XYZ file of C-alpha atoms in Angstrom:
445
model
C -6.897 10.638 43.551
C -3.493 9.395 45.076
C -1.475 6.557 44.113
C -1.178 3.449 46.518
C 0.841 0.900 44.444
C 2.349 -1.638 46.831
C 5.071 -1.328 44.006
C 6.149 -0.273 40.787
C 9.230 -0.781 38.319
C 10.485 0.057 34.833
C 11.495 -2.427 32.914
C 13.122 -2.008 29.461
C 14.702 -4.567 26.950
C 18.072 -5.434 27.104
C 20.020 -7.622 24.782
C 20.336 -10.658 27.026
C 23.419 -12.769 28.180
C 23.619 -14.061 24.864
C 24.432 -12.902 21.050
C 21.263 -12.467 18.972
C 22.628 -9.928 16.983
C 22.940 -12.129 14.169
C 18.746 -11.996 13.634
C 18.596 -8.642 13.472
C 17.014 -5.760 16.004
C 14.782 -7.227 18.243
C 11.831 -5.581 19.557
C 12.070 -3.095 22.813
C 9.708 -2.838 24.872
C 9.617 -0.752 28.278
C 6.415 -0.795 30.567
C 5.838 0.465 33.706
C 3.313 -1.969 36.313
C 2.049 -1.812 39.678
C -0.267 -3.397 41.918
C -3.265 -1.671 43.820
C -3.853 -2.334 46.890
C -7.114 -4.443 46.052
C -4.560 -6.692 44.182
C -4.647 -5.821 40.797
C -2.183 -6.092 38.828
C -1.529 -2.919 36.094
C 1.126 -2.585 33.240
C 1.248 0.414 31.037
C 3.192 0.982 27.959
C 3.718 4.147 26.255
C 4.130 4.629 22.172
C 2.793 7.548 21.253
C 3.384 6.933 17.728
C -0.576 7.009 16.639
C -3.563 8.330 18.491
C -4.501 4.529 19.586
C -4.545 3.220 22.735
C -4.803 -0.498 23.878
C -7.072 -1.445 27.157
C -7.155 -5.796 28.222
C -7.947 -7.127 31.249
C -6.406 -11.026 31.837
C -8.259 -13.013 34.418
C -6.618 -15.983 35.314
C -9.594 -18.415 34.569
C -9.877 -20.889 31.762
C -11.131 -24.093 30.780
C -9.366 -25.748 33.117
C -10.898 -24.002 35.982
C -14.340 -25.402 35.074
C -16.152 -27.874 37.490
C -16.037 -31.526 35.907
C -20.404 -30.989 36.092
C -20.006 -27.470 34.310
C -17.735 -27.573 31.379
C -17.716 -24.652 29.447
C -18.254 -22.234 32.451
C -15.254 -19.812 31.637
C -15.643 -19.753 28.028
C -19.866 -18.865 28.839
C -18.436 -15.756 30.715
C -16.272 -14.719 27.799
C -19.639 -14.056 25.697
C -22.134 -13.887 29.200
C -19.854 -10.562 30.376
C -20.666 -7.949 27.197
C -24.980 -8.735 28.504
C -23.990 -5.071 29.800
C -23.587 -3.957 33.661
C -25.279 -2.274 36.334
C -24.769 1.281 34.506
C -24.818 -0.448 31.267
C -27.591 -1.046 29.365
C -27.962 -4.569 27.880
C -26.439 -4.979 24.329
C -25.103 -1.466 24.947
C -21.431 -2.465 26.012
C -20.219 -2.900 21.621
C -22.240 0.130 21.167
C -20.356 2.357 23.414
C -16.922 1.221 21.875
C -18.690 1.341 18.290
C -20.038 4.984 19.046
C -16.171 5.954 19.805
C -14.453 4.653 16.812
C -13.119 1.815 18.380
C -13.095 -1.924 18.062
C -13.594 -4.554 20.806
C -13.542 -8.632 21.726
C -12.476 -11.194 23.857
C -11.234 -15.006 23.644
C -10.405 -17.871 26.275
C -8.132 -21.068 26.818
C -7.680 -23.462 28.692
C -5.994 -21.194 31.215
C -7.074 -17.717 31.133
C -9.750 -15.154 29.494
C -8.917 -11.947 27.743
C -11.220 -8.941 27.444
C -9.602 -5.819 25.457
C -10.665 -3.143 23.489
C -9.008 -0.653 21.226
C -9.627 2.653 21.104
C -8.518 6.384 19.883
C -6.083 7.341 22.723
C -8.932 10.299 23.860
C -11.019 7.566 24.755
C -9.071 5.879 27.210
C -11.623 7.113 29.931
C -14.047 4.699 27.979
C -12.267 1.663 27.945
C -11.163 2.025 31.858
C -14.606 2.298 32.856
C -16.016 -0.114 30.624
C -13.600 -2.803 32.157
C -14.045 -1.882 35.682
C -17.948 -2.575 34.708
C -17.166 -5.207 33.879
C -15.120 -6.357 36.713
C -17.425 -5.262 39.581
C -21.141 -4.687 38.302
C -21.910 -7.518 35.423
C -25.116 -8.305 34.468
C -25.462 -12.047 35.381
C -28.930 -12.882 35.134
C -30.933 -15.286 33.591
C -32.065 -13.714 30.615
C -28.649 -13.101 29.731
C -27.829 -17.083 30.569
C -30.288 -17.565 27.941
C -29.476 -15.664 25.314
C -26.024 -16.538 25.425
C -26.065 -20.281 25.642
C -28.332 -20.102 21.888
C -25.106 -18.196 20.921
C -22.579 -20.614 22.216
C -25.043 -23.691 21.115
C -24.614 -22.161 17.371
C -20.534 -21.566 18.036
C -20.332 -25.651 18.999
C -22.297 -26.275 15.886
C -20.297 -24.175 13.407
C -17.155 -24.942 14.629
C -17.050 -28.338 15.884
C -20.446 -30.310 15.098
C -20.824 -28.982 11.669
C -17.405 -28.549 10.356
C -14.800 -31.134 8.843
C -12.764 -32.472 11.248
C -13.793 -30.015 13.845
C -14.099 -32.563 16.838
C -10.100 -33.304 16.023
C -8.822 -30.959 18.972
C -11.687 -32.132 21.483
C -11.461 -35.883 20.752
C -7.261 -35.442 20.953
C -7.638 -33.646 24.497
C -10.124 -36.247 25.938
C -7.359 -38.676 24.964
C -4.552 -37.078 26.013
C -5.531 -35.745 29.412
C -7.512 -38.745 31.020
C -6.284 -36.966 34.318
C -6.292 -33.783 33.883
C -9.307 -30.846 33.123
C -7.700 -30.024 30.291
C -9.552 -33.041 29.248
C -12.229 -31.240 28.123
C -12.294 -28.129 24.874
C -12.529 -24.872 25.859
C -16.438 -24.114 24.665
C -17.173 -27.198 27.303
C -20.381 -29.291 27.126
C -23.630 -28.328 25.481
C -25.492 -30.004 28.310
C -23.282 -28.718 31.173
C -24.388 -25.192 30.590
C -28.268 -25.889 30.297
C -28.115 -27.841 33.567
C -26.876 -24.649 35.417
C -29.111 -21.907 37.340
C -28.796 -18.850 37.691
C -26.933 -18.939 41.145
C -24.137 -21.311 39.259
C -23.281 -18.664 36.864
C -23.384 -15.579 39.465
C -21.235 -17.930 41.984
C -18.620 -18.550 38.903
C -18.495 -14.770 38.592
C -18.070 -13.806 42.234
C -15.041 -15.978 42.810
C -12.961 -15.366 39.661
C -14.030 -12.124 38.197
C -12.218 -9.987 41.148
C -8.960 -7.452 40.872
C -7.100 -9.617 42.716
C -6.923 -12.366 39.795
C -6.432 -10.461 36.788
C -4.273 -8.100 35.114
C -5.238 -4.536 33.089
C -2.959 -3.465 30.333
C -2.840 -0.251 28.688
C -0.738 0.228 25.796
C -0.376 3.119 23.716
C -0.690 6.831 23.257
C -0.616 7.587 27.028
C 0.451 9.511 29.689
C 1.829 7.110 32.551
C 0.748 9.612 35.057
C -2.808 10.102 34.247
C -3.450 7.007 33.348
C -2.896 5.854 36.760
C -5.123 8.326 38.317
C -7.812 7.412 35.660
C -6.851 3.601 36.819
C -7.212 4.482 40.626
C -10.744 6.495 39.670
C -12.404 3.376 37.986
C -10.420 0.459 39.637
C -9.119 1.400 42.977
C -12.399 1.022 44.997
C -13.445 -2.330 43.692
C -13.308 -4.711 47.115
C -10.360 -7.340 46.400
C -12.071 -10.881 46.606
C -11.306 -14.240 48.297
C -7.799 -15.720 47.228
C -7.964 -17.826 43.643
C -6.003 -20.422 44.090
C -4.316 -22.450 40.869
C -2.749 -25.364 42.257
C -0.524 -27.070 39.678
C -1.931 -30.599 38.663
C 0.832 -33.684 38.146
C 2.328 -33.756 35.460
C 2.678 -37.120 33.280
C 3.087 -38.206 29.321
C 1.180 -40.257 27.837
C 0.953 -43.739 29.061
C 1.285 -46.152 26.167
C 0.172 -45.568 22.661
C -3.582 -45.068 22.764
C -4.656 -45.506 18.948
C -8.528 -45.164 18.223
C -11.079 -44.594 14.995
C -13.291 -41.158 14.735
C -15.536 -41.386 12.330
C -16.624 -38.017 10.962
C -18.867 -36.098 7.794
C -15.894 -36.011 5.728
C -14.701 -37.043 2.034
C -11.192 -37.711 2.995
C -9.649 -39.697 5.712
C -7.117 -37.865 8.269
C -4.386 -38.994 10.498
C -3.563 -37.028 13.855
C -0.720 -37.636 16.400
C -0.485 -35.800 19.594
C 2.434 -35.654 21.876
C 2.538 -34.074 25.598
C 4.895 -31.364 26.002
C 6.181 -28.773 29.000
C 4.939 -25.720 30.109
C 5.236 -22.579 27.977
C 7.422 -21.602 30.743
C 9.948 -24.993 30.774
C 13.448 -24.001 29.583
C 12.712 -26.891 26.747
C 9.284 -25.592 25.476
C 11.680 -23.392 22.642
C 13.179 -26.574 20.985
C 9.721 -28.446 21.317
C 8.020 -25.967 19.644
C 10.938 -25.298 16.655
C 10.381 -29.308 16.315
C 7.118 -28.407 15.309
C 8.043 -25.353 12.820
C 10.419 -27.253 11.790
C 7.691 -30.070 10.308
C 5.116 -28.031 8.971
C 5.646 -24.131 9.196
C 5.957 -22.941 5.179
C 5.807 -24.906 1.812
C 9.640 -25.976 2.383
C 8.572 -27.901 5.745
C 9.471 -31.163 5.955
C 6.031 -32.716 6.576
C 4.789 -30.244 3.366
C 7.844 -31.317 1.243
C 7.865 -35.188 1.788
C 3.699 -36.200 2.023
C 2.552 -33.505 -0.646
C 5.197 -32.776 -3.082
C 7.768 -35.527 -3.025
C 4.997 -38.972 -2.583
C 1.717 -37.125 -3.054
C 0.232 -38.644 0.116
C -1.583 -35.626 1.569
C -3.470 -32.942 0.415
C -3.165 -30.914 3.850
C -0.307 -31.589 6.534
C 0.019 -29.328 9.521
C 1.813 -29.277 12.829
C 1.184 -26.885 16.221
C 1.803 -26.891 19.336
C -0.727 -25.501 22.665
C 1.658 -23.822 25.685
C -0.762 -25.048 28.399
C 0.493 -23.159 31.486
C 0.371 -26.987 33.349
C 1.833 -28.540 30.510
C 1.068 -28.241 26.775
C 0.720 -30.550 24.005
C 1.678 -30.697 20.191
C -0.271 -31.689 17.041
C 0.194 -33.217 13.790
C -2.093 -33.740 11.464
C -2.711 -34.869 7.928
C -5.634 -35.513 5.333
C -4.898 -37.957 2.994
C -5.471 -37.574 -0.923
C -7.891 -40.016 -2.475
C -7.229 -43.533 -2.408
C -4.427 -42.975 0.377
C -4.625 -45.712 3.863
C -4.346 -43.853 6.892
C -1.827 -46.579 7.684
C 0.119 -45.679 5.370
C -0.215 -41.949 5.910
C 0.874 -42.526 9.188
C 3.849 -44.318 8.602
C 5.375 -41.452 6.327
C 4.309 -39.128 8.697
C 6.763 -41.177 11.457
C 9.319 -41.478 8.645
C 9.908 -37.658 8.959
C 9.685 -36.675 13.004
C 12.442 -40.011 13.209
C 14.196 -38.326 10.712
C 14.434 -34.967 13.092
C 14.472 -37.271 16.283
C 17.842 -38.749 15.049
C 19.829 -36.110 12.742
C 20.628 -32.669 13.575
C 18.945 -30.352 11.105
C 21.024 -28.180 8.651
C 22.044 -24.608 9.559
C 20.120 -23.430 6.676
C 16.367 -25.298 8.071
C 17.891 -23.590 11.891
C 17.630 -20.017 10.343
C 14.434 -20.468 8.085
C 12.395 -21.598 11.257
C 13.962 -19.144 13.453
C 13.156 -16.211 10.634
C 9.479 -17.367 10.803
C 9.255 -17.237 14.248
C 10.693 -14.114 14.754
C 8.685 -12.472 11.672
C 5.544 -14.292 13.687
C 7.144 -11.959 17.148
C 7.763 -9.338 15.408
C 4.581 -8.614 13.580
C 2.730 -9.304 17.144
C 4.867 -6.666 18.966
C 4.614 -3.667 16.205
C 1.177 -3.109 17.458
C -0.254 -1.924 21.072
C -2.829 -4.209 20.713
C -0.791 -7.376 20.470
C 1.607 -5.927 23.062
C -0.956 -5.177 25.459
C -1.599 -9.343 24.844
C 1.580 -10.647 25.189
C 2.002 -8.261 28.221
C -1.225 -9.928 30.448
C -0.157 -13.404 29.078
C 3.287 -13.116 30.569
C 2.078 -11.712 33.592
C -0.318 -14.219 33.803
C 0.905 -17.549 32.627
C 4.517 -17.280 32.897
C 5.655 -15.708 35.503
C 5.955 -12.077 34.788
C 5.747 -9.738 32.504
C 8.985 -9.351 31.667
C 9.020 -12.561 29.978
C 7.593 -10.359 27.273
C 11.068 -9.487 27.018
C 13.490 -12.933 26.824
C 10.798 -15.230 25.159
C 12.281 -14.579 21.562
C 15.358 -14.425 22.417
C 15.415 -17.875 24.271
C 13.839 -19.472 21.232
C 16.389 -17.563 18.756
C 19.738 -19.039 20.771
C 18.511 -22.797 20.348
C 20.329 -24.587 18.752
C 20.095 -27.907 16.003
C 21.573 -29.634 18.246
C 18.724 -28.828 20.807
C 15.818 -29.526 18.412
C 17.203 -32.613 17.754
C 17.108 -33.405 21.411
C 13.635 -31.845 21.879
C 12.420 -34.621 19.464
C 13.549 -37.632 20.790
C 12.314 -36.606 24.066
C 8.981 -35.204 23.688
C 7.733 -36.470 20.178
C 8.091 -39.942 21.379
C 6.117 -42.974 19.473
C 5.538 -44.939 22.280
C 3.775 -42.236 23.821
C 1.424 -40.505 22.035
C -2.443 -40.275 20.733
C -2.960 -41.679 16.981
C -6.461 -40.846 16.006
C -7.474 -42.003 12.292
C -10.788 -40.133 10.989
C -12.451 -41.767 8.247
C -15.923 -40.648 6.548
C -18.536 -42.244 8.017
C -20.229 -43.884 4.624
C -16.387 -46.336 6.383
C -19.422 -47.854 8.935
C -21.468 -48.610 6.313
C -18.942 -50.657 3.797
């Protein structure tokens, strides 16, 4: 079948306008992508150094695309969409990859969901046509609906009603984005998803689930040429749908300091601040998020060094940050040891982000948090199957996939001096969520 890209490029690595060489060799990586004329959007990379090949298909639909009455929708999909297809029998879509010696899965965020599977590289056929099921003849009935909300009602229940401090991310975003859908957690609302027909579901599917709002990736053992035509067999007649459009939402901090009480089936009490920070894709989102390695990333982190070893405040201290694509947010967290006040937890938690907010960190702490990230990079991009992610999340969420190719760099060139800055911006007091959880036998005392 002929090829109809409206356009394709090359792209390799290149060193960038500034010196990195001091970290060591960076990873290269050269893909080819094109679009079809349905509008979707197709990146291959070749490394035929084992007999594996990578196939993931990014749509651009996450949490925050869900209705404010049907929380949860994307997420629903992410489990709803291996029911099986018109050609494929239901539960048969694991089989099939199981059958060929390969491995499959998917996962979804706030701002996209990720379908991939990985496969021996003869089997590429397998995962191409699997996808384009996928894409174009779903099964979204109700007997599917029904099986898969049990399955999500026993994911909320493992990991968020029936786990220690599981509700800390939910009852943080609810907090934190008052005006925003990224209010809610991914997984959504219990009763959302029970209050939805059939038509719901097949309605959520028909607008988001088209070529034209997702990427395919195929990394690996491949031959650029034929995997094109094997892309144009399985992809190129699929009818492009309407436009999806994702309008960016105002951005704002935090107003004010907005302090509450959780209380939770726990032993130990916990303290959690959360900050608002930029876009993945905001030329600050590097230092913000070496703020955060900086705090808690290894045992010689300064959150791990001053609350567990030094005062023996904490038995668990931890620090991350989320790269929402409208704006992202950071996280630390402790749990206190026994007989501990979360006040007081608190305060020596504040004790050590002033302490970054308002000295420049040593040249030694600059290279051990830039060696973990890059380590972290590293170990991501030796494998097709993490390239093939990086590759739809760039293409996706930031802009282009050759973002794949700067984003270590630009966090590698930062310097103390910009961490320091990074802090007293973003990790600001007076503008945060402070959530204290205490065991619930607290109500009773």
């Amino acid at each position: 079948m002929a090829r109809h890209p409206l356009h394709s490029n090359v792209v390799h690595q290149s060193a960038g306008a500034q010196d990195t060489s001091r970290y060591g060799d960076l990873p290269e990586i050269a893909f080819e992508e094109y679009t079809l004329e349905n509008g979707l959007h197709v990146i291959l990379h070749q490394d035929r150094s084992t007999p594996i090949v990578a196939v993931g298909v990014m749509y651009h639909v996450g949490s925050k695309n869900d209705e404010p009455h049907r929380r949860g929708f994307a997420h629903f999909f992410e489990h709803l969409l291996f029911e099986g297809s018109k050609h494929i029998g239901r539960g048969e879509f694991s089989r099939h990859v199981e059958r060929a010696g390969g491995q499959l899965n998917a996962n979804t965020s706030c701002d996209r969901t990720y379908y991939y599977e990985l496969l021996p590289s003869n089997q590429l056929a397998l995962g191409l046509w699997l996808e384009s099921e996928r894409m174009l003849h779903a099964r979204v009935d109700q007997k599917g609906v029904d099986t898969q909300r049990e399955v999500v009602k026993e994911e909320w229940r493992q990991n968020y009603q029936n786990r220690p401090y599981g509700s800390i991310l939910p009852e943080v975003l609810r907090r934190a984005y008052s005006d925003h859908p990224y209010q809610w957690p991914v997984i959504g609302h219990m009763e959302d998803l029970a209050a939805a027909g059939e038509e719901d579901y097949r309605a959520f599917y028909e607008r988001y689930y088209v070529p034209n709002n997702a990427v395919l990736v195929v990394a690996g053992d491949l031959d650029p040429k034929g995997t094109m035509d094997l892309v144009h067999r399985y992809f190129g007649s699929i009818p492009r749908g309407a436009t999806v459009a994702h309008p960016p939402m105002p951005f704002a901090t935090i107003d004010g300091e907005v302090r509450d009480v959780v209380l939770d089936q726990i032993e130990l009490p916990a303290v959690v601040h959360a900050y608002r920070i930029p876009p993945a894709t905001d030329a600050g989102f590097p230092a913000v998020d070496l703020v955060s390695r900086a705090l808690s990333a290894g045992n010689s982190a300064r959150l791990q060094r001053a609350l567990k070893d030094r005062h023996g405040l904490a038995v668990q201290v931890g620090a991350f940050t989320l790269p929402f694509e409208q704006g992202g947010i950071a996280v630390l967290f402790a749990i206190a040891n026994a007989g501990v006040a979360p006040d007081v937890l608190g305060r020596a938690m504040d004790e050590e982000v002033d302490r970054v907010r308002q000295e420049t960190i040593s040249p030694g702490e600059m290279d051990r948090v830039r060696a973990q990230l890059k380590t972290a990079s590293v170990m991501e991009l030796t494998r097709v199957a993490g390239i093939a992610h990086q590759l739809a999340t760039a293409h996706t969420l930031m802009g282009g996939a050759s973002w794949v190719r700067d984003d270590l760099r630009r966090s590698l060139v930062v310097s103390a001096e910009d961490v320091r800055a990074a802090a007293g911006s973003w990790f600001d007091p007076t503008r945060r969520v402070v959530l204290h959880y205490l065991p619930n036998s607290t109500a009773r005392s």
